């Protein structure tokens, strides 16, 4: 059987500029699904997010490869692209079987209840896909169990509402088929150097997952909804074997919260050191974990951990409480100090709220000065389906809450006019870029990388200042409820 797995393209300019300039990771989700496909089948991965003309590339691939089954993955910001692609696929060949999987299918399967999607997979796909294919060969119904749904099912609505997504024991998840993608396309900007010199700041990067899920319940995050609070951890030995087998020397851990189980991650670091595996790593971690286990991070520094992404979110107690972070402002400050002391580069992620006043933006500017040098990024608080803030805001959207869900476009009214909001937002990024570690630490790097970083950085910041132009012009100089009055989202299906 010929199977094509497709990662949809992101359509918003800001998201594309992020991918072109700073960070573009491989489609690990599809590589894992491909890993579960029995060997006698032929499988290809088409990552449309690396293509300049994704639609024509997609059509050509269908014409040349003639897939019998197409599996799409989607986050909430790309599910409408998957709808469009599945329609094209069916127009090219009405017999092709189309499958939708990934975060959005898991969260909101009903959104894929359209004629051009045959099956919806909720939860882990690498284990499920082999069953689907076996059933295909045995001419059995392809949708089965609680997590593989078909919109044509009579009880689809009820199943989509009631059934829980499927997660097998983590050791059953197949190994990623990394050979199916052009690995030269994936990179991540690297800003940490203990010698003051970097051969490149855009190294090729591999993604890896050592655990899945998170026991916390931050109000803006979908993970506890997607995984139903499960936290699945891989054995340290399995993690080490996978790392040792990776061609790339730079690794981005895509775990939701890798460091939750300190004992497990300590063992991973020890094994990396014992086996003399010399690679560089980026990971996410909560500030309270860093404060609780500074020695663990010291050990990881020895093992190669260069950068830690920390969702500091805010330096304001009320906001942290509202996000249900279960973290104090002081804990955030301590975590920043610990990482500095250990010489691990901090990547701090902050949330900008749509109700920010000019003063709130100024406070965040002061925070940039306080914590730099560090990589610092900002996202606009955006309701995602499956979260409490979605329920709280679902009658207030000022634009399509899926198409614009990139955590850069505000989905709900801003207190300032849209134009002023994005002037402030763009300025935050300008300041953050100026205080970036490469500049502040005067890191030596190839001249071509320096030029590339400046050009891409400028283009990115420029596109942020101009985000307000993606809304109707009548809205640009309006604030609050007036934006809501002008929008045409009442008909949006939520
Ligand atoms: C790494 C990461 C990124 C990377 C990019 C990753 C990439 N390759 O594109 C970066 C840092 C750039 C990023 C950016 C963003 N991200 Co992000 N990111 C993640 C993170 C932490 C891990 C993703 C990952 O690689 N997972 C590992 C893979 C293997 O797991 P998986 O995707 O779940 O796939 C499994 C199943 O879903 C299923 N499956 C998936 N696809 C398919 C397809 C088929 C056919 C089948 C059968 C099954 C199947 O099987 C897979 C294998 O087990 C997730 C959290 C998470 N747990 O997903 C957030 C997450 C996906 N990101 C999120 C968001 C909001 C964003 C941003 C929009 C905003 C932001 N945070 O900056 C941007 C947008 C970027 C863009 N280009 O669109 C949200 C999405 C929420 C939603 N409703 O869609 C998440 C869930 C975080 C969260 N806590 O809420 N992100
Ligand atoms: S700690 Fe991170 S992954 Fe866990 S719920 Fe909060 S934001 Fe989501």
Coordinates of N, CA and C in Angstrom, one line a residue, residues 383 390-399 411-414 480-481 483-484 487 489-490 494:
X383 N -7.0 31.9 23.5 CA -7.7 30.8 23.9 C -7.6 29.6 22.8
X390 N -10.8 29.3 26.6 CA -11.7 29.2 25.4 C -13.1 29.4 25.8
X391 N -13.5 28.6 26.8 CA -14.9 28.7 27.2 C -15.3 30.1 27.7
X392 N -14.4 30.7 28.4 CA -14.6 32.0 28.9 C -14.7 33.1 27.8
X393 N -14.1 32.9 26.7 CA -14.0 33.9 25.7 C -14.7 33.6 24.4
X394 N -15.4 32.5 24.3 CA -15.9 32.1 23.0 C -16.9 33.0 22.4
X395 N -17.4 33.9 23.1 CA -18.4 34.9 22.5 C -17.7 36.2 22.2
X396 N -16.4 36.3 22.4 CA -15.7 37.6 22.2 C -14.7 37.6 21.1
X397 N -14.7 36.6 20.2 CA -13.6 36.6 19.2 C -13.8 37.7 18.2
X398 N -12.6 38.3 17.8 CA -12.7 39.4 16.8 C -12.2 38.9 15.5
X399 N -11.8 37.6 15.4 CA -11.4 37.1 14.1 C -11.6 35.6 14.2
X411 N -7.0 37.2 19.6 CA -8.2 36.6 19.1 C -9.4 37.4 19.8
X412 N -9.1 38.0 20.9 CA -10.2 38.8 21.6 C -9.8 40.3 21.6
X413 N -10.7 41.2 21.9 CA -10.4 42.6 21.9 C -9.2 43.0 22.7
X414 N -8.5 44.0 22.2 CA -7.4 44.5 23.0 C -7.8 45.8 23.7
X480 N -11.0 47.6 22.5 CA -12.1 47.0 23.3 C -13.3 46.6 22.5
X481 N -14.5 46.9 23.1 CA -15.7 46.4 22.6 C -16.0 46.9 21.2
X483 N -13.9 46.9 18.8 CA -13.4 45.9 17.8 C -14.4 44.8 17.7
X484 N -15.0 44.4 18.8 CA -15.9 43.3 18.7 C -17.1 43.6 17.8
X487 N -16.4 43.1 14.1 CA -15.9 41.8 13.5 C -17.1 41.0 13.0
X489 N -17.4 37.6 13.2 CA -17.2 36.2 13.6 C -18.4 35.6 14.2
X490 N -19.5 36.3 14.3 CA -20.7 35.7 14.9 C -21.0 34.3 14.3
X494 N -18.1 27.5 16.9 CA -17.1 27.3 18.0 C -17.3 26.0 18.7

